[in-house]
Short mmCIF file of C-alpha atoms in Angstrom, two decimals:
data_model
loop_
_atom_site.label_atom_id
_atom_site.label_comp_id
_atom_site.label_asym_id
_atom_site.label_seq_id
_atom_site.Cartn_x
_atom_site.Cartn_y
_atom_site.Cartn_z
CA UNK A 1 6.14 6.87 8.64
CA UNK A 2 7.05 9.72 6.06
CA UNK A 3 7.33 9.00 2.38
CA UNK A 4 10.63 11.51 2.54
CA UNK A 5 12.23 8.78 4.92
CA UNK A 6 12.65 6.71 1.88
CA UNK A 7 14.52 9.57 -0.16
CA UNK A 8 17.96 8.93 -1.26
CA UNK A 9 19.97 11.15 -3.56
CA UNK A 10 20.78 9.50 -7.12
CA UNK A 11 23.08 10.95 -9.57
CA UNK A 12 21.42 10.71 -13.10
CA UNK A 13 24.14 9.00 -14.83
CA UNK A 14 23.73 6.04 -12.53
CA UNK A 15 20.25 5.36 -14.39
CA UNK A 16 21.01 2.40 -16.45
CA UNK A 17 19.84 3.39 -19.92
CA UNK A 18 20.77 0.13 -21.91
CA UNK A 19 20.60 -3.59 -20.83
CA UNK A 20 24.03 -5.25 -20.68
CA UNK A 21 25.11 -7.38 -23.34
CA UNK A 22 25.13 -10.57 -21.05
CA UNK A 23 22.06 -10.43 -18.77
CA UNK A 24 23.74 -12.57 -15.98
CA UNK A 25 26.86 -10.31 -15.86
CA UNK A 26 25.25 -7.29 -14.16
CA UNK A 27 26.44 -6.71 -10.38
CA UNK A 28 24.83 -8.30 -7.49
CA UNK A 29 24.59 -6.99 -3.87
CA UNK A 30 23.79 -9.29 -1.10
CA UNK A 31 22.23 -7.85 2.10
CA UNK A 32 21.88 -10.32 4.88
CA UNK A 33 18.28 -9.40 6.28
CA UNK A 34 19.25 -9.99 9.88
CA UNK A 35 22.26 -8.01 10.27
CA UNK A 36 22.17 -5.47 7.34
CA UNK A 37 25.74 -6.81 6.05
CA UNK A 38 26.47 -6.52 2.55
CA UNK A 39 28.59 -7.81 -0.01
CA UNK A 40 29.47 -7.26 -3.62
CA UNK A 41 29.24 -9.97 -6.15
CA UNK A 42 27.88 -10.44 -9.83
CA UNK A 43 24.47 -11.91 -10.81
CA UNK A 44 25.82 -15.22 -11.99
CA UNK A 45 26.99 -15.82 -8.58
CA UNK A 46 23.35 -16.00 -7.35
CA UNK A 47 23.76 -19.97 -7.15
CA UNK A 48 26.14 -19.10 -3.99
CA UNK A 49 22.90 -17.94 -2.03
CA UNK A 50 20.41 -20.65 -3.24
CA UNK A 51 20.30 -24.11 -1.53
CA UNK A 52 18.90 -27.42 -2.57
CA UNK A 53 15.46 -27.61 -1.21
CA UNK A 54 14.86 -23.84 -1.89
CA UNK A 55 11.93 -22.61 -4.25
CA UNK A 56 12.48 -19.60 -6.74
CA UNK A 57 9.06 -17.92 -7.44
CA UNK A 58 9.15 -16.20 -10.77
CA UNK A 59 6.68 -13.79 -12.45
CA UNK A 60 5.94 -15.38 -16.13
CA UNK A 61 4.17 -12.39 -17.30
CA UNK A 62 4.86 -11.17 -20.82
CA UNK A 63 5.33 -7.45 -21.57
CA UNK A 64 3.13 -6.42 -24.73
CA UNK A 65 4.02 -3.88 -26.98
CA UNK A 66 1.46 -1.69 -25.41
CA UNK A 67 2.43 2.10 -26.85
CA UNK A 68 0.59 2.88 -29.85
CA UNK A 69 0.86 5.96 -32.05
CA UNK A 70 -2.09 6.90 -34.14
CA UNK A 71 -4.07 9.95 -35.78
CA UNK A 72 -7.38 11.23 -34.76
CA UNK A 73 -9.57 10.34 -37.92
CA UNK A 74 -11.34 13.64 -38.09
CA UNK A 75 -8.32 15.94 -37.80
CA UNK A 76 -5.02 14.03 -38.28
CA UNK A 77 -3.94 14.93 -34.79
CA UNK A 78 -1.26 12.93 -33.51
CA UNK A 79 -2.41 10.60 -30.58
CA UNK A 80 -0.28 8.43 -28.41
CA UNK A 81 -1.98 5.70 -26.37
CA UNK A 82 -0.78 3.06 -23.78
CA UNK A 83 -2.92 -0.07 -23.34
CA UNK A 84 -3.18 -0.60 -19.57
CA UNK A 85 -5.87 -3.05 -18.90
CA UNK A 86 -7.99 -5.40 -21.21
CA UNK A 87 -11.68 -5.22 -20.29
CA UNK A 88 -14.00 -7.26 -22.57
CA UNK A 89 -14.68 -7.48 -26.40
CA UNK A 90 -11.54 -5.65 -27.24
CA UNK A 91 -12.31 -2.85 -24.88
CA UNK A 92 -9.23 -1.62 -23.27
CA UNK A 93 -8.45 0.91 -20.52
CA UNK A 94 -5.80 3.29 -21.83
CA UNK A 95 -3.68 6.26 -20.97
CA UNK A 96 -4.19 8.88 -23.79
CA UNK A 97 -2.04 11.80 -24.85
CA UNK A 98 -3.10 14.53 -25.17
CA UNK A 99 -6.24 13.65 -23.37
CA UNK A 100 -7.99 16.71 -24.28
CA UNK A 101 -8.07 15.77 -27.95
CA UNK A 102 -9.80 12.22 -26.79
CA UNK A 103 -13.14 12.75 -26.09
CA UNK A 104 -15.88 10.18 -26.38
CA UNK A 105 -16.88 9.43 -29.76
CA UNK A 106 -13.48 10.21 -31.43
CA UNK A 107 -11.86 7.84 -33.72
CA UNK A 108 -8.16 7.01 -33.90
CA UNK A 109 -6.37 5.10 -36.73
CA UNK A 110 -3.41 3.18 -36.43
CA UNK A 111 -1.01 1.72 -39.06
CA UNK A 112 -2.80 3.25 -42.12
CA UNK A 113 -6.25 1.88 -40.77
CA UNK A 114 -4.86 -1.67 -39.97
CA UNK A 115 -6.45 -0.78 -36.55
CA UNK A 116 -9.02 1.57 -35.37
CA UNK A 117 -10.10 2.55 -31.86
CA UNK A 118 -13.14 4.56 -30.67
CA UNK A 119 -13.20 6.19 -27.27
CA UNK A 120 -16.14 5.44 -25.52
CA UNK A 121 -15.70 6.35 -22.05
CA UNK A 122 -13.54 8.50 -19.71
CA UNK A 123 -13.06 6.54 -16.30
CA UNK A 124 -10.99 7.11 -13.14
CA UNK A 125 -7.55 9.11 -13.37
CA UNK A 126 -8.73 10.48 -17.01
CA UNK A 127 -8.06 7.15 -18.61
CA UNK A 128 -9.92 6.35 -21.72
CA UNK A 129 -12.07 3.13 -22.49
CA UNK A 130 -11.24 2.41 -26.25
CA UNK A 131 -13.20 -0.18 -28.29
CA UNK A 132 -10.61 -1.44 -30.98
CA UNK A 133 -11.80 -2.86 -34.33
CA UNK A 134 -9.41 -4.94 -36.81
CA UNK A 135 -9.13 -7.87 -38.99
CA UNK A 136 -6.81 -10.72 -38.16
CA UNK A 137 -5.14 -11.72 -34.96
CA UNK A 138 -4.99 -9.13 -32.20
CA UNK A 139 -1.53 -10.25 -31.06
CA UNK A 140 0.26 -9.95 -34.60
CA UNK A 141 -1.37 -6.51 -35.08
CA UNK A 142 0.05 -5.30 -31.89
CA UNK A 143 3.38 -6.79 -32.49
CA UNK A 144 3.39 -4.98 -35.88
CA UNK A 145 2.09 -1.56 -34.75
CA UNK A 146 3.05 -1.50 -31.06
CA UNK A 147 6.23 -0.33 -29.09
CA UNK A 148 7.69 -1.54 -25.80
CA UNK A 149 6.48 0.95 -22.92
CA UNK A 150 9.83 1.70 -21.44
CA UNK A 151 9.37 3.66 -17.93
CA UNK A 152 9.85 7.34 -18.22
CA UNK A 153 13.43 7.25 -16.91
CA UNK A 154 14.69 5.41 -19.94
CA UNK A 155 15.40 7.75 -22.73
CA UNK A 156 17.38 5.46 -25.04
CA UNK A 157 15.53 3.75 -27.74
CA UNK A 158 15.61 -0.20 -27.13
CA UNK A 159 17.40 -2.07 -29.92
CA UNK A 160 15.99 -5.54 -29.21
CA UNK A 161 12.47 -5.86 -27.70
CA UNK A 162 13.39 -9.25 -26.21
CA UNK A 163 15.69 -7.35 -23.76
CA UNK A 164 12.64 -5.98 -21.99
CA UNK A 165 11.34 -9.57 -21.43
CA UNK A 166 12.46 -12.20 -19.20
CA UNK A 167 13.59 -15.49 -21.09
CA UNK A 168 10.56 -17.24 -19.14
CA UNK A 169 7.86 -14.66 -20.25
CA UNK A 170 4.94 -16.59 -21.57
CA UNK A 171 1.47 -14.84 -20.36
CA UNK A 172 0.67 -11.69 -22.42
CA UNK A 173 -0.49 -8.85 -20.22
CA UNK A 174 2.21 -6.36 -18.89
CA UNK A 175 2.53 -2.73 -19.49
CA UNK A 176 5.96 -2.94 -17.76
CA UNK A 177 8.55 -5.90 -17.37
CA UNK A 178 9.20 -7.55 -14.03
CA UNK A 179 12.76 -6.30 -14.16
CA UNK A 180 14.50 -8.67 -11.44
CA UNK A 181 14.02 -11.43 -13.72
CA UNK A 182 15.87 -9.66 -16.70
CA UNK A 183 19.04 -10.86 -15.28
CA UNK A 184 18.31 -14.77 -15.73
CA UNK A 185 19.71 -16.38 -18.80
CA UNK A 186 18.45 -20.02 -19.85
CA UNK A 187 21.71 -21.37 -19.01
CA UNK A 188 21.65 -19.69 -15.44
CA UNK A 189 18.09 -21.09 -14.70
CA UNK A 190 19.17 -24.77 -15.70
CA UNK A 191 22.11 -24.07 -13.13
CA UNK A 192 19.38 -23.27 -10.59
CA UNK A 193 17.45 -26.37 -11.04
CA UNK A 194 20.47 -28.63 -11.52
CA UNK A 195 21.37 -27.42 -8.06
CA UNK A 196 18.25 -28.96 -6.60
CA UNK A 197 16.28 -25.68 -6.54
CA UNK A 198 12.63 -25.82 -7.49
CA UNK A 199 11.06 -23.12 -9.93
CA UNK A 200 7.76 -21.91 -9.27
CA UNK A 201 5.77 -19.65 -11.85
CA UNK A 202 2.92 -17.34 -10.90
CA UNK A 203 1.62 -14.45 -12.74
CA UNK A 204 1.29 -10.89 -12.31
CA UNK A 205 0.55 -8.17 -15.06
CA UNK A 206 2.51 -5.45 -14.15
CA UNK A 207 0.51 -1.92 -14.40
CA UNK A 208 2.19 1.44 -14.94
CA UNK A 209 1.06 2.19 -11.42
CA UNK A 210 4.34 0.57 -10.59
CA UNK A 211 5.99 3.86 -11.36
CA UNK A 212 3.40 6.25 -9.91
CA UNK A 213 5.14 8.18 -7.42
CA UNK A 214 3.90 8.26 -3.74
CA UNK A 215 2.43 11.59 -3.46
CA UNK A 216 1.21 11.59 0.02
CA UNK A 217 3.27 12.87 3.06
CA UNK A 218 2.12 9.82 5.25
CA UNK A 219 3.06 6.61 3.78
CA UNK A 220 0.03 4.65 5.20
CA UNK A 221 -2.51 7.18 3.22
CA UNK A 222 -0.98 5.85 -0.37
CA UNK A 223 -3.44 3.86 -2.29
CA UNK A 224 -1.94 1.02 -4.62
CA UNK A 225 -2.85 0.53 -8.20
CA UNK A 226 -4.82 -2.88 -8.67
CA UNK A 227 -2.97 -5.36 -10.68
CA UNK A 228 -4.24 -8.98 -12.01
CA UNK A 229 -2.47 -11.94 -10.54
CA UNK A 230 -2.91 -15.79 -10.89
CA UNK A 231 -1.77 -18.86 -9.07
CA UNK A 232 -2.23 -22.38 -10.48
CA UNK A 233 -2.97 -25.23 -7.95
CA UNK A 234 0.22 -27.21 -8.91
CA UNK A 235 2.41 -24.10 -8.30
CA UNK A 236 0.66 -23.36 -4.84
CA UNK A 237 1.54 -26.82 -3.79
CA UNK A 238 5.31 -26.73 -5.10
CA UNK A 239 5.60 -23.74 -2.91
CA UNK A 240 3.75 -25.02 0.08
CA UNK A 241 5.66 -28.15 -0.03
CA UNK A 242 9.10 -26.25 -0.16
CA UNK A 243 7.89 -24.55 3.33
CA UNK A 244 6.50 -27.77 4.84
CA UNK A 245 9.95 -29.52 4.03
CA UNK A 246 11.77 -26.63 5.36
CA UNK A 247 12.91 -24.87 2.38
CA UNK A 248 13.18 -21.42 1.63
CA UNK A 249 10.52 -19.30 -0.71
CA UNK A 250 12.70 -16.87 -2.47
CA UNK A 251 10.85 -14.46 -4.91
CA UNK A 252 12.21 -12.88 -8.16
CA UNK A 253 11.10 -9.61 -8.01
CA UNK A 254 8.48 -7.38 -6.07
CA UNK A 255 5.68 -8.70 -8.17
CA UNK A 256 6.37 -12.24 -7.43
CA UNK A 257 6.29 -11.12 -3.89
CA UNK A 258 3.09 -9.31 -4.21
CA UNK A 259 1.53 -12.14 -6.06
CA UNK A 260 2.20 -14.80 -3.23
CA UNK A 261 1.91 -12.60 -0.17
CA UNK A 262 -1.66 -11.64 -1.61
CA UNK A 263 -2.95 -15.34 -2.25
CA UNK A 264 -1.56 -16.69 1.17
CA UNK A 265 -3.61 -16.96 4.16
CA UNK A 266 -3.24 -16.22 7.78
CA UNK A 267 -1.91 -19.59 8.38
CA UNK A 268 0.95 -19.20 5.73
CA UNK A 269 -0.61 -21.45 3.18
CA UNK A 270 -0.58 -20.28 -0.47
CA UNK A 271 -3.94 -20.69 -2.14
CA UNK A 272 -4.51 -21.44 -5.98
CA UNK A 273 -6.46 -18.41 -6.80
CA UNK A 274 -6.56 -15.50 -9.27
CA UNK A 275 -8.06 -11.84 -8.90
CA UNK A 276 -6.96 -8.19 -8.48
CA UNK A 277 -4.52 -7.28 -5.69
CA UNK A 278 -4.04 -3.71 -4.38
CA UNK A 279 -1.57 -5.09 -1.55
CA UNK A 280 0.86 -2.32 -0.03
CA UNK A 281 3.74 -3.70 1.65
CA UNK A 282 5.93 -1.25 3.84
CA UNK A 283 7.84 -1.55 7.21
CA UNK A 284 5.91 -3.26 9.78
CA UNK A 285 4.33 -5.88 7.44
CA UNK A 286 4.86 -9.17 8.59
CA UNK A 287 5.62 -11.54 5.49
CA UNK A 288 3.25 -14.64 5.45
CA UNK A 289 5.48 -16.99 3.22
CA UNK A 290 8.34 -15.22 1.72
CA UNK A 291 11.84 -15.92 2.88
CA UNK A 292 14.09 -14.11 0.50
CA UNK A 293 13.94 -11.59 -2.56
CA UNK A 294 15.68 -11.14 -5.49
CA UNK A 295 15.07 -7.65 -6.65
CA UNK A 296 16.77 -4.39 -8.52
CA UNK A 297 17.23 -0.87 -7.17
CA UNK A 298 14.28 0.99 -6.99
CA UNK A 299 13.52 4.77 -7.28
CA UNK A 300 13.40 6.97 -4.32
CA UNK A 301 10.25 7.22 -2.23
CA UNK A 302 8.73 4.36 -4.30
CA UNK A 303 6.55 1.80 -2.95
CA UNK A 304 8.92 -0.93 -4.16
CA UNK A 305 11.70 0.61 -2.06
CA UNK A 306 9.31 0.55 0.93
CA UNK A 307 8.59 -3.34 0.04
CA UNK A 308 12.38 -4.03 0.27
CA UNK A 309 12.55 -2.05 3.55
CA UNK A 310 9.80 -4.15 5.14
CA UNK A 311 11.83 -7.28 4.30
CA UNK A 312 15.26 -6.18 5.55
CA UNK A 313 14.59 -2.96 7.87
CA UNK A 314 14.74 0.56 6.36
CA UNK A 315 18.01 1.50 8.01
CA UNK A 316 19.74 -1.53 6.51
CA UNK A 317 18.36 -0.88 2.99
CA UNK A 318 18.95 2.68 3.06
CA UNK A 319 22.50 1.97 4.02
CA UNK A 320 22.86 -0.52 1.08
CA UNK A 321 21.49 1.97 -1.29
CA UNK A 322 24.13 4.67 0.02
CA UNK A 323 26.81 2.09 -0.67
CA UNK A 324 25.37 1.26 -4.16
CA UNK A 325 25.63 4.68 -5.16
CA UNK A 326 28.96 5.13 -3.91
CA UNK A 327 29.91 1.86 -5.98
CA UNK A 328 28.42 3.24 -8.89
CA UNK A 329 25.85 0.22 -9.43
CA UNK A 330 23.56 0.85 -12.06
CA UNK A 331 19.91 1.65 -11.23
CA UNK A 332 16.26 0.88 -12.24
CA UNK A 333 15.08 -1.46 -14.85
CA UNK A 334 18.28 -2.25 -16.88
CA UNK A 335 20.17 -1.90 -13.65
CA UNK A 336 21.99 -4.18 -11.26
CA UNK A 337 20.26 -6.41 -8.63
CA UNK A 338 20.47 -7.29 -5.07
CA UNK A 339 19.44 -10.59 -3.37
CA UNK A 340 17.92 -10.43 0.20
CA UNK A 341 18.19 -13.43 2.24
#
């Protein structure tokens, strides 16, 4: 299976640069995962595809304002850092630009010294380990100094930080939003529950590797980045009971999908657990617990497009993408959505 098999031509003007004023008014394409047939709707029509007894699985991770701009203490040179993974004792693994100025021992000052960081090591892929020092509450300092780490294909400045958060975000830790969830409003979530659909919360902290292109020719040789996930006992029970009662498990986003597929055993039972996952889902994968997926339109040749193709078939998905381009859907993080069921 070749990476090039997942290429499609996308006009640049179809990359959504700004979120819509009303989250739920984005367009929605429904793909029948058996037949590949599709239809065009709006996201607020999602209720038409959900049934009483189903369970919607959402990722409640919260994006942190992970992009920081500082100055090298010794020279005053500008340094940009991106927080990737929290280690221990205020040590973070970070992406640093420009890297050549960020050698171990260098000290970076942020916000007139409100926050300082010392580079203590260089790790895989050239990332840096930085020991931060500050007085006060980390989250408040980060909120004051940091910016939302929007994907590289979004060039517009985000006017409202909350628009790159889901309405149900609560667990700090992501460097990127689980974007399928951005379409839900609180009112729409209430309507989903009023229909008798259960809502299960899981957590997967999205890393920047989610935007990393697949650089190998053969899909099977790609190595996934690792991301931290968590499934609480009561949520695992809720999802398992849904399956036992004949209901469908429908994930909001590829991150929720990867979480529950990582935590499900070969008998189809979801375990309460936490840890790091590098699961790579591409055509040929047999889903253990997921029945349906709500997701955005993904980059050409991306692991996310491969995951969607594993669920509905590559031919069906690539045909639907061709249709989405023709119908001028909006693509990527702030773009439109599809439901595959």
